[in-house]
Coordinates of C-alpha atoms and ligand atoms in Angstrom, one line a residue:
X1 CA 142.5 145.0 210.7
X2 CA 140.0 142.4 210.9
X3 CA 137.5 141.8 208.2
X4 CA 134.7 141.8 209.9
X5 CA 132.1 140.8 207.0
X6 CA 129.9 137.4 206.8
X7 CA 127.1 136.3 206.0
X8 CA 125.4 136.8 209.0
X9 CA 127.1 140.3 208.8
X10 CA 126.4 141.5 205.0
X11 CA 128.2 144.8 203.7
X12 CA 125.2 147.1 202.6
X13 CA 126.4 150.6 202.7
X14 CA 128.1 152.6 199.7
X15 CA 132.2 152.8 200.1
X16 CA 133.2 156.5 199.7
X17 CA 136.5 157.9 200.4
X18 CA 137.8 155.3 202.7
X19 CA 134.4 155.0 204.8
X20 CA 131.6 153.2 204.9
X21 CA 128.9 155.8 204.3
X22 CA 124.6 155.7 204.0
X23 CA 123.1 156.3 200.6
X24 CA 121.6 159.7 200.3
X25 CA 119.3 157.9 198.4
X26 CA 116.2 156.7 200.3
X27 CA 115.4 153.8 197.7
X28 CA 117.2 150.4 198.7
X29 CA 118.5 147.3 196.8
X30 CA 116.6 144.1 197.2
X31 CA 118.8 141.0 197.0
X32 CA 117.8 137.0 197.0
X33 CA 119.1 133.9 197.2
X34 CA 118.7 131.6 193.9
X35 CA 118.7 128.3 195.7
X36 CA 115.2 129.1 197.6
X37 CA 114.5 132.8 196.3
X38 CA 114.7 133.8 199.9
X39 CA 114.9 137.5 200.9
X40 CA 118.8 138.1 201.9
X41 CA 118.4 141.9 202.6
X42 CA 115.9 144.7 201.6
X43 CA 118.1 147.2 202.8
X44 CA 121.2 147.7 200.2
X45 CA 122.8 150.9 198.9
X46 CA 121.3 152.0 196.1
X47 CA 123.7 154.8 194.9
X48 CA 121.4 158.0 193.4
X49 CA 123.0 161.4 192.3
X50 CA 124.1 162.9 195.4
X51 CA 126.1 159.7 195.8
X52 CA 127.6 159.7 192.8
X53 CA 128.2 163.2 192.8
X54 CA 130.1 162.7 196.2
X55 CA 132.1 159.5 194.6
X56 CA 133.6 161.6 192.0
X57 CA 134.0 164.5 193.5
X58 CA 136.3 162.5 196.0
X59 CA 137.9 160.6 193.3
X60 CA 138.6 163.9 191.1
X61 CA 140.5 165.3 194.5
X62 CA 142.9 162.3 194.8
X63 CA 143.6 161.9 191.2
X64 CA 145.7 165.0 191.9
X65 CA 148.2 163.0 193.9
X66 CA 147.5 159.3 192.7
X67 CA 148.9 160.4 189.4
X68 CA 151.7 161.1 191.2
X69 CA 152.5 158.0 193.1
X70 CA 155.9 156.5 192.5
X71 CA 155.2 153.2 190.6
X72 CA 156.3 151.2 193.8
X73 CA 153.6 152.7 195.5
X74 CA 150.7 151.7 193.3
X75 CA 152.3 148.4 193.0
X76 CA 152.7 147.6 196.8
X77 CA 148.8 148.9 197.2
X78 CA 147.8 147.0 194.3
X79 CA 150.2 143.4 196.1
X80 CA 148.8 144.1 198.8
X81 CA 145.1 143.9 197.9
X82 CA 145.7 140.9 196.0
X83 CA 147.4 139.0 199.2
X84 CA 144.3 140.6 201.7
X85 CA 141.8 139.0 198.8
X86 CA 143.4 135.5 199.1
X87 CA 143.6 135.4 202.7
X88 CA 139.7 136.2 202.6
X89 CA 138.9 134.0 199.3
X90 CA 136.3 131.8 201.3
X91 CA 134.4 134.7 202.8
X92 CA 134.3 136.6 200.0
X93 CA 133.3 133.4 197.7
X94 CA 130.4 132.9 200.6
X95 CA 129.5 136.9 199.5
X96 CA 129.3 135.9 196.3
X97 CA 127.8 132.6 196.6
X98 CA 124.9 133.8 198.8
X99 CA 122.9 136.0 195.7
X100 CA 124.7 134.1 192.8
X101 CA 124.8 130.3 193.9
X102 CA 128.3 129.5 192.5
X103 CA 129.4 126.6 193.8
X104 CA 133.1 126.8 195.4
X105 CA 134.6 124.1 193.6
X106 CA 133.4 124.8 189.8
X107 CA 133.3 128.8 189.6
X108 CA 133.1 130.2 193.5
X109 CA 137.0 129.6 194.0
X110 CA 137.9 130.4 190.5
X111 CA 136.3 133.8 190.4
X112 CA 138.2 135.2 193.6
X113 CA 141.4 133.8 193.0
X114 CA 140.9 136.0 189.3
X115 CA 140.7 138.9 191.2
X116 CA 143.7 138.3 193.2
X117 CA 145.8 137.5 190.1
X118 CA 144.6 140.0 188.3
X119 CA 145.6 142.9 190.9
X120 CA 148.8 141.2 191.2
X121 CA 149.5 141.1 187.2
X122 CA 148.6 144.6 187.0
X123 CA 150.9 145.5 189.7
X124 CA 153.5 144.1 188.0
X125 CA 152.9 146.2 184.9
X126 CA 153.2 149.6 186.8
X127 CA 156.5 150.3 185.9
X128 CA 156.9 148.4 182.7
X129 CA 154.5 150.2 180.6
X130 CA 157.0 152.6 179.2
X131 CA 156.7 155.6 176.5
X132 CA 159.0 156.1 173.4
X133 CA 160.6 158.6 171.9
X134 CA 161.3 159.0 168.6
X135 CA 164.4 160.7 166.6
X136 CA 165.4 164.2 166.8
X137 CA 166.7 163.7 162.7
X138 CA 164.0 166.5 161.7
X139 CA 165.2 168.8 164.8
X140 CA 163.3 167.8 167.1
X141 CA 163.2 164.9 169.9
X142 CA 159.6 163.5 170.2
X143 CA 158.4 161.7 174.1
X144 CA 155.4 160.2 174.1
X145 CA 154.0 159.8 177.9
X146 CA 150.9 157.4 178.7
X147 CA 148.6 159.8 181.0
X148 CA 146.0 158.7 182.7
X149 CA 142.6 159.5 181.9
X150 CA 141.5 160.3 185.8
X151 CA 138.1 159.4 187.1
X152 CA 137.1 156.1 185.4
X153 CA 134.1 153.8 186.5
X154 CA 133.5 150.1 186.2
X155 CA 130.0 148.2 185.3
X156 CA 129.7 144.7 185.8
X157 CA 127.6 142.1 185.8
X158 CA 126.4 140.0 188.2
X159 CA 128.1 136.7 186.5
X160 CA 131.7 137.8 187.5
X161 CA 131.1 139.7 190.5
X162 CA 134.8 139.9 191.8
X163 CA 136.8 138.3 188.8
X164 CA 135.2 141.3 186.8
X165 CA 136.8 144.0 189.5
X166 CA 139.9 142.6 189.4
X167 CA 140.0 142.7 185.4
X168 CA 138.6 146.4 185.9
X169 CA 140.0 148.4 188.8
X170 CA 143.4 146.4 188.0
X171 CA 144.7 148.2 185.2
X172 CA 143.1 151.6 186.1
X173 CA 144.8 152.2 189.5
X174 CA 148.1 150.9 188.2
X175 CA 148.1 153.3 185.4
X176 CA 147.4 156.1 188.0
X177 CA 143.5 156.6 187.5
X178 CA 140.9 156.6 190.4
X179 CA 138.7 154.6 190.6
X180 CA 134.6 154.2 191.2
X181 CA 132.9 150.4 191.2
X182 CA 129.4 150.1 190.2
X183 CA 128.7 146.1 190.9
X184 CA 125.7 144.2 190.1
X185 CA 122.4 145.0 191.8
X186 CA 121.6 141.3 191.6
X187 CA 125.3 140.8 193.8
X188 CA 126.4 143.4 195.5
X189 CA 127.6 142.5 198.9
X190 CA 131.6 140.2 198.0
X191 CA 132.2 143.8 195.6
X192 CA 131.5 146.1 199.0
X193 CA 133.1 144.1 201.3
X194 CA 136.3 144.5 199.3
X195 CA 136.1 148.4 200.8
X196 CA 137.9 147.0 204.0
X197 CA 140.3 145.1 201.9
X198 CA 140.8 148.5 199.5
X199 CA 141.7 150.7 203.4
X200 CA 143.9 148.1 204.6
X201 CA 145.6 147.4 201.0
X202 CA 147.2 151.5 201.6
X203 CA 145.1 153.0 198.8
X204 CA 144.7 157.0 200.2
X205 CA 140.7 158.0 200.0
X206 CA 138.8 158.4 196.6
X207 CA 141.3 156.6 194.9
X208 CA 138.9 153.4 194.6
X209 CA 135.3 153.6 196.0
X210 CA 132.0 151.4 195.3
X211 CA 128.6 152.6 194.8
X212 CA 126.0 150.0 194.5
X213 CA 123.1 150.4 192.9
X214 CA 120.8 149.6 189.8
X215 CA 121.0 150.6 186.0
X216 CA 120.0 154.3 187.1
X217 CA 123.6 154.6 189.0
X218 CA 125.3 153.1 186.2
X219 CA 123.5 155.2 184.0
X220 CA 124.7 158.5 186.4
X221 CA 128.0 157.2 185.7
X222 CA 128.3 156.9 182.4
X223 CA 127.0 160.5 181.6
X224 CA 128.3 161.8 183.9
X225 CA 130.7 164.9 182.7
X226 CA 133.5 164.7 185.3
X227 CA 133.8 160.9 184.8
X228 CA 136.8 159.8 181.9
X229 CA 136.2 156.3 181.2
X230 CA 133.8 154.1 181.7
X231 CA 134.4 150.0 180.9
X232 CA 131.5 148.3 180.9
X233 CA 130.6 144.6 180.9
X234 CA 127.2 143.2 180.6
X235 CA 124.7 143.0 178.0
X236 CA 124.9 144.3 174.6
X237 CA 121.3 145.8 174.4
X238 CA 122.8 147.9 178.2
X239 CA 126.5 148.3 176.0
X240 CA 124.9 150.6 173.4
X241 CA 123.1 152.7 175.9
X242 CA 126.5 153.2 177.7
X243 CA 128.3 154.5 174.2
X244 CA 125.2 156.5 173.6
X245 CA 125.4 158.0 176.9
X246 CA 129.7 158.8 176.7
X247 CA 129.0 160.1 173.3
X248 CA 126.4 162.7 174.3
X249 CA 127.7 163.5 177.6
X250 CA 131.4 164.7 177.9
X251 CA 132.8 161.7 174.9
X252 CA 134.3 159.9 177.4
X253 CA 136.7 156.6 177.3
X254 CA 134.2 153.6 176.5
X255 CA 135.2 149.8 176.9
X256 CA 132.6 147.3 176.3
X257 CA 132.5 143.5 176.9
X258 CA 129.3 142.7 176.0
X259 CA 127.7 139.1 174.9
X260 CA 128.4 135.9 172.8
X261 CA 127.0 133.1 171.1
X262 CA 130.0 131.2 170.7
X263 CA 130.3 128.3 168.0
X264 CA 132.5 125.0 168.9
X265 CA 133.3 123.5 165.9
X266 CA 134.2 119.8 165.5
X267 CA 136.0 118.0 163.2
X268 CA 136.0 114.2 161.8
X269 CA 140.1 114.3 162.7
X270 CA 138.9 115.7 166.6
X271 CA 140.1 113.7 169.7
X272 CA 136.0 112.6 170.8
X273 CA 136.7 112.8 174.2
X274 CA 138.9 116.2 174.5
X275 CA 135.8 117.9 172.4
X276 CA 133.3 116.4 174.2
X277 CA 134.7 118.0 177.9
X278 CA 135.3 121.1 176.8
X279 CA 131.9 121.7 175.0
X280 CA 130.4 120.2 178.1
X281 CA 132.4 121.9 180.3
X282 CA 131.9 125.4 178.8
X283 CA 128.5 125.8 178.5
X284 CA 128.1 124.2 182.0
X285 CA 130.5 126.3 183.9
X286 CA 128.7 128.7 186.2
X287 CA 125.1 127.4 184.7
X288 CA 126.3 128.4 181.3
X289 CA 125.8 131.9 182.6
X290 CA 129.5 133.0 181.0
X291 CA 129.4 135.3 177.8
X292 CA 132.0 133.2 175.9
X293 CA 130.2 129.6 176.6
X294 CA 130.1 127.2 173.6
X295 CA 126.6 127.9 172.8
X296 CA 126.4 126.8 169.3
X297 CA 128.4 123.3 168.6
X298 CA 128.9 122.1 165.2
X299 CA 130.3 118.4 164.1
X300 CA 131.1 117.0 161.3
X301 CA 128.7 114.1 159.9
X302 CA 131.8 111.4 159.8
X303 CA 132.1 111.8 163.8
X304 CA 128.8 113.1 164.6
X305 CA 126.8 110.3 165.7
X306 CA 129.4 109.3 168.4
X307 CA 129.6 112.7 169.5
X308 CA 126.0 113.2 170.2
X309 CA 126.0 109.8 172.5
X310 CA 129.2 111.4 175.0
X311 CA 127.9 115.1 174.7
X312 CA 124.6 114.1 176.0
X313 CA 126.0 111.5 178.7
X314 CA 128.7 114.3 179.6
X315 CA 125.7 117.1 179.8
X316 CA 123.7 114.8 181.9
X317 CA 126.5 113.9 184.3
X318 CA 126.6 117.4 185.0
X319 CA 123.0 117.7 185.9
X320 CA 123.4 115.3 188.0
X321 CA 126.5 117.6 190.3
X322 CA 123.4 120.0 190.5
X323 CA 122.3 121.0 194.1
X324 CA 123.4 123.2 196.9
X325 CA 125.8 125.4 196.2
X326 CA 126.8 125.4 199.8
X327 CA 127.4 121.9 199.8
X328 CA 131.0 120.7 199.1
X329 CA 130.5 118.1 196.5
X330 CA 128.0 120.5 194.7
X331 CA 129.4 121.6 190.5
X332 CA 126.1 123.2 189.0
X333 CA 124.4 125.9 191.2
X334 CA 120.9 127.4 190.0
X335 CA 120.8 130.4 187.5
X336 CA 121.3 133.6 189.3
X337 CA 117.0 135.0 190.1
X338 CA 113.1 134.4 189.4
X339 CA 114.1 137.0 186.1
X340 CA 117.1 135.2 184.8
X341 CA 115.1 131.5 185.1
X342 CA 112.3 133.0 183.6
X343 CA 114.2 134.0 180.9
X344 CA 116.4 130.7 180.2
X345 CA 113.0 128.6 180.6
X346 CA 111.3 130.6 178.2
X347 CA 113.8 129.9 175.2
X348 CA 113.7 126.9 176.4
X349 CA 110.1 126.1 176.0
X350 CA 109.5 128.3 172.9
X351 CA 113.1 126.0 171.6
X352 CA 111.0 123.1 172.3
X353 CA 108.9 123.9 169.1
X354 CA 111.7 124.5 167.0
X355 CA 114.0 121.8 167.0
X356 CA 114.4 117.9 168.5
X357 CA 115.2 118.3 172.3
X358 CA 118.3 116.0 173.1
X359 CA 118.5 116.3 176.5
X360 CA 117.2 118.2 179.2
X361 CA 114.8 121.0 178.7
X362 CA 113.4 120.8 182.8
X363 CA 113.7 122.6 186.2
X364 CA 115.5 120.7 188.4
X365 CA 114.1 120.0 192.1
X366 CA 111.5 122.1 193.5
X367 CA 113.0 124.6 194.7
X368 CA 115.0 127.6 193.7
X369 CA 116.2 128.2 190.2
X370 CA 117.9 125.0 188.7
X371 CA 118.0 123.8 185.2
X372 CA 118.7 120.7 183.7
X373 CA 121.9 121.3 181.3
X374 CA 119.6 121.0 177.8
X375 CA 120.9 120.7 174.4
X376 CA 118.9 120.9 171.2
X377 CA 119.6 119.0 168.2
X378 CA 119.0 120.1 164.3
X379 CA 118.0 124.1 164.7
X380 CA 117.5 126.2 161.8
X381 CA 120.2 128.8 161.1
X382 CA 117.4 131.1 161.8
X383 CA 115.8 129.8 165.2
X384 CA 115.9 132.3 167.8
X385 CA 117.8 129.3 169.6
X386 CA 120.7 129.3 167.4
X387 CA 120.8 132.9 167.7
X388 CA 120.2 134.9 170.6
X389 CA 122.4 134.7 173.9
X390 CA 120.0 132.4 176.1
X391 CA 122.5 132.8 179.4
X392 CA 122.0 129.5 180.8
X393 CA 123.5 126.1 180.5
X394 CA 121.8 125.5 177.1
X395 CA 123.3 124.1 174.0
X396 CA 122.4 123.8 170.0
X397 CA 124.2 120.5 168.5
X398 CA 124.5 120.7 164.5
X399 CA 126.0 118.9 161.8
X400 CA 127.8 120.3 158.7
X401 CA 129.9 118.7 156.0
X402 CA 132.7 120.9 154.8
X403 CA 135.2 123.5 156.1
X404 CA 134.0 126.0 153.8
X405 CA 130.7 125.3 155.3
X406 CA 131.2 125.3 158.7
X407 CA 133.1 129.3 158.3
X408 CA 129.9 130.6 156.7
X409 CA 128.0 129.1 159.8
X410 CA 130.2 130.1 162.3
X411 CA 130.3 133.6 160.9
X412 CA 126.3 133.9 160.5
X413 CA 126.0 135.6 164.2
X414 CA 126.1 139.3 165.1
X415 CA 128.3 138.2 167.8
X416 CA 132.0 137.6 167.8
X417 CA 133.4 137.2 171.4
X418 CA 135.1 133.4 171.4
X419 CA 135.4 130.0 169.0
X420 CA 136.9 126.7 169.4
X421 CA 138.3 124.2 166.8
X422 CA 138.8 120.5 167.4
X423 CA 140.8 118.7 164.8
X424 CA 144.2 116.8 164.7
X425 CA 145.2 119.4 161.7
X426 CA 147.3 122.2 162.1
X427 CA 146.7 123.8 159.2
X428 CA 142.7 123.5 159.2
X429 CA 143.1 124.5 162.6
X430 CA 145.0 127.8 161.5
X431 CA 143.1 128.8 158.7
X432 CA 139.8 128.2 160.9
X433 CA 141.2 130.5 163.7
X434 CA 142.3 133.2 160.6
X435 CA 138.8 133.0 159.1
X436 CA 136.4 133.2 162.1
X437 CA 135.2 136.5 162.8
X438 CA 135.7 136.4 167.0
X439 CA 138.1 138.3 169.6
X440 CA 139.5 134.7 170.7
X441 CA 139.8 131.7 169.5
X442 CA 140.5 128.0 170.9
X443 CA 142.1 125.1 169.3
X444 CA 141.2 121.8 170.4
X445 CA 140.0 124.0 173.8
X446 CA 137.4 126.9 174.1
X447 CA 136.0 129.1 176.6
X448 CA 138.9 130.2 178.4
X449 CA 140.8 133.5 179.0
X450 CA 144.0 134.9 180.2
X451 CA 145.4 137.9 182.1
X452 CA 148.3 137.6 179.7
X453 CA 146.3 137.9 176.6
X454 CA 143.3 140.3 175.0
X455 CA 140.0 139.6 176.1
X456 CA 137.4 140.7 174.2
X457 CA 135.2 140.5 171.5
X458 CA 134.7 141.8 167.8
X459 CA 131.2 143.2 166.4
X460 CA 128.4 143.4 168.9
X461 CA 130.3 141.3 171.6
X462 CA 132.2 144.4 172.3
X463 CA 134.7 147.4 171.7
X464 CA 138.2 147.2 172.8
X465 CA 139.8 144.7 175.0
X466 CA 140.5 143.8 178.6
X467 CA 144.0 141.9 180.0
X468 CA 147.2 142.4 178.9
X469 CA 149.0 145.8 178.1
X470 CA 145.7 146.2 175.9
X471 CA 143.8 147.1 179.2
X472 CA 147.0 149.4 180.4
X473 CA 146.2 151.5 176.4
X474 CA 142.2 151.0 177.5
X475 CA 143.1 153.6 180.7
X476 CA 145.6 155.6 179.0
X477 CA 146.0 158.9 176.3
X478 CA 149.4 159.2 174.7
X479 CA 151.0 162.8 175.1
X480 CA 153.3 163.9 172.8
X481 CA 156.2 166.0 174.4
X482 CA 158.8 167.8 171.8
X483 CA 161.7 169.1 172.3
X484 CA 163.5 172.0 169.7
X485 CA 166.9 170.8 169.6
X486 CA 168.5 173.7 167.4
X487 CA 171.1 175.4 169.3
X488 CA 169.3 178.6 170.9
Ligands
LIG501 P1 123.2 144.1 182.2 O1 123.6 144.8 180.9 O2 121.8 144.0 182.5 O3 123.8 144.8 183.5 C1 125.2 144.9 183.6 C2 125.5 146.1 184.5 O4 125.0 147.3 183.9 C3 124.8 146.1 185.9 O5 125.7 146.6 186.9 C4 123.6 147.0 185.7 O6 123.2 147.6 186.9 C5 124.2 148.0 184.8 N1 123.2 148.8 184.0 C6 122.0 148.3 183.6 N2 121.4 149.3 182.8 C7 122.2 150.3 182.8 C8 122.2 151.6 182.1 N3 121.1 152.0 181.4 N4 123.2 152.4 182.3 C9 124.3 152.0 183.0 N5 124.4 150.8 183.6 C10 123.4 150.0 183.5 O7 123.9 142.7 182.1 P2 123.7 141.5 183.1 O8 122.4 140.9 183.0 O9 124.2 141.9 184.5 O10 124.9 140.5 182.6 C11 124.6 139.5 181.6 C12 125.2 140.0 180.3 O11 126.6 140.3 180.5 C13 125.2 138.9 179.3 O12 124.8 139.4 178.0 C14 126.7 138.5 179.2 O13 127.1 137.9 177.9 C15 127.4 139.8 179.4 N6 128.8 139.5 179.9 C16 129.8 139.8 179.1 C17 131.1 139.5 179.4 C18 132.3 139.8 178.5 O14 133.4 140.0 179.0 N7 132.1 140.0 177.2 C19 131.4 138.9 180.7 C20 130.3 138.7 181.5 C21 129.0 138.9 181.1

């Protein structure tokens, strides 16, 4: 089969057992390009509750005999996928690219070839994620199966918009769920074109379906009563809704990876330069719109003065790889829409009144939505800089003097998704990583994540974790099985 999807040819329907199928809903998704807000389509999918209805109903049917599939099967259907995405990686990073503006070379390529490993690490999993049993001393022999759950959804964000499928629909089919994807409404089209990739890959009908749409579809979704699970990834304000909404509607399975404001924490002992490229590089990385960027950096007053001098060179050499996202050569797109600038620039002006501006602090160009990588030096604990999630390549650069100190600071956010430590020391190194409050934790590195490993965050960043066989217990209920052993 050919994929047959471009730019010139955008995916806009909803993908419903195996077909590409009309929204019953007459409303439509508008979608725009960030590098010159320019109209890409007015005519999208937007998923209502006959569509939804239809999606679940579909995926409720094929449960019955996905559940059933030998592990070979969900594993070749889950290979295959994973190949079909890689052979496809520049179209679908073009799919992505046109409403996002992620450059190929710093995020574009990264994001797709996530999705791809993550299908292919899950398939791996599905016939290693075993049961126990437990001894038959007491008379009787205990199994304990993993079920699946059966219908479970996906919400992402518009940051990831492939990466986040892959870390999704992954572990769900391979544990023997179906399916349904709700992407972004701000980037819709890479996630739908994947429906051609899902036929091809073998998956039977209603096993994994998308159904675009806005907050309302999610919202359908999540309270919906024939619907399991639902792992959600976005904001936290949206990631309460979501629990409130499982909790009132059928108490179904809730996953949330919600946001960050991450603290990089330097010490006297740091090697300058390794610290200065990874704070540079992670609140840069996709225009700093990445829930575990080093928002909040902290150094120490022995090496502070030099770091200050190569963070701000470092932030403005990446200003300065700003431009077209189509363009090769091209490392820092523009912010994702008019709403998300608007936003960013706001904090940024209202930021401008509340501490020394170090660098930055501008649009970039003319046109579309760029923004100068800005960092802001000496905020109060309290400013609404140093602590809400601004989304955006935007930094605040702080001193502190002590270890104990710097905990306290680090801690003082409702957040806990990611922190980094750079020092020569092992043990301050250890005790920092024991001591601060966050799902993961970098030394002498930050901002990074693994399929291997839990994702995820602790207090409002989230509830429960993605990756590893965390995400496998995240689609699964344990059934007990016993067995009388007396002789009957
Ligand atoms: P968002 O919460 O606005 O939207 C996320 C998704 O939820 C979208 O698909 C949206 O349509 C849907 N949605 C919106 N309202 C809904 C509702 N009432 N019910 C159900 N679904 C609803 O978030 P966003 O602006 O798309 O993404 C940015 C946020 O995502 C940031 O806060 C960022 O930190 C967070 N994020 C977290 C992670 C993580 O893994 N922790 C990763 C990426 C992004």
């Amino acid at each position: 089969m050919s994929f047959p999807w471009s730019t010139k040819n955008l995916p806009k329907q909803l993908f419903i057992n195996n077909e590409y199928v009309d929204s019953k809903n007459s409303k439509k998704l508008e979608c725009f390009n960030p590098k010159d807000n320019s109209v890409i389509a007015s005519d999208v999918s937007l998923g209502g509750e006959a569509d939804v209805d239809a999606a679940v109903a579909h995926a409720q049917k094929a449960f019955q005999s996905w559940r059933k599939t030998t592990a070979k099967e969900r594993r070749d259907c889950l290979n295959k996928l994973a190949d079909l995405i890689d052979a496809n990686a520049e179209t679908l990073a073009q799919l992505t690219r046109l409403s996002l503006g992620a450059p190929w070379a710093s995020f574009g390529s990264f994001e797709i070839a996530l999705a791809a490993e993550a299908f292919r690490y899950f398939a791996g999993w599905t016939d290693k994620f075993a049961g126990e049993t437990y001894p038959q001393e007491d008379g009787f022999l205990k199994i304990i199966r993993n079920e699946p759950l059966g219908v479970c959804a996906g919400i992402i964000p518009w940051n990831g918009p492939l990466g986040n499928v892959g870390m999704k629909a992954g572990p769900a089919l391979a544990t023997g769920n179906t399916f349904i994807l709700k992407p972004s409404e701000k980037t819709p089209f890479s996630a739908l074109a994947l429906g051609t990739l899902i036929k091809e890959a073998g998956f039977p009908p209603g096993v994994f379906q998308i159904v675009t749409g806005e907050g309302s579809t999610g919202a359908l979704l999540a309270s919906h009563m024939k619907v399991q699970k639902v792992s959600f990834t976005g904001s936290t304000a949206t990631g309460r809704r979501i629990q409130e909404m499982a909790a009132k509607s059928n108490l179904k399975r809730v996953t949330l990876e919600l946001g960050g404001k991450s603290p990089a924490v330097v010490f006297d002992d740091a090697d300058l330069e390794n610290a200065i490229a990874w704070c540079a590089n992670a609140i840069t990385t996709n225009t700093g719109q990445v829930c575990f960027a080093a928002s909040r950096v902290y150094v120490q007053e022995g090496i502070y003065d030099k770091f200050v001098q190569g963070y701000k060179a470092a932030m403005e050499d990446k200003g300065k790889a700003a431009g077209d996202p189509d363009a090769k050569e091209t490392l820092l797109g523009p912010l994702v829409d008019k709403s998300q600038y608007d936003r960013v620039l706001g904090f940024i002006e209202r930021g401008k009144k509340q501490a020394k501006l170090l660098t930055g602090g501008g649009r970039i160009g003319e046109d579309g939505f760029y923004v100068q990588p800005t960092v802001f030096e000496g905020t109060a604990d309290d400013a609404e800089i140093t602590r809400e999630e601004i989304f955006g390549p935007v930094s605040v650069l702080n001193k502190f003097k002590t270890e104990e100190e710097i905990i306290a600071k680090a801690n003082d956010t409702h957040y806990g998704l990611m922190a980094g430590v750079f020092t020569q020391d092992i043990n301050r190194a250890l005790r920092f990583a024991s001591d601060v409050d966050a799902g993961m934790v970098g030394i002498n590195a930050i901002s990074m994540a693994f399929l291997s490993a839990p994702f995820g965050g602790t207090k409002t960043s989230g509830v429960g974790r993605e990756n590893a066989i965390d995400a496998l217990r995240m689609y699964t209920d344990k059934k007990t099985i016993f067995i009388n052993m007396a002789k009957l």
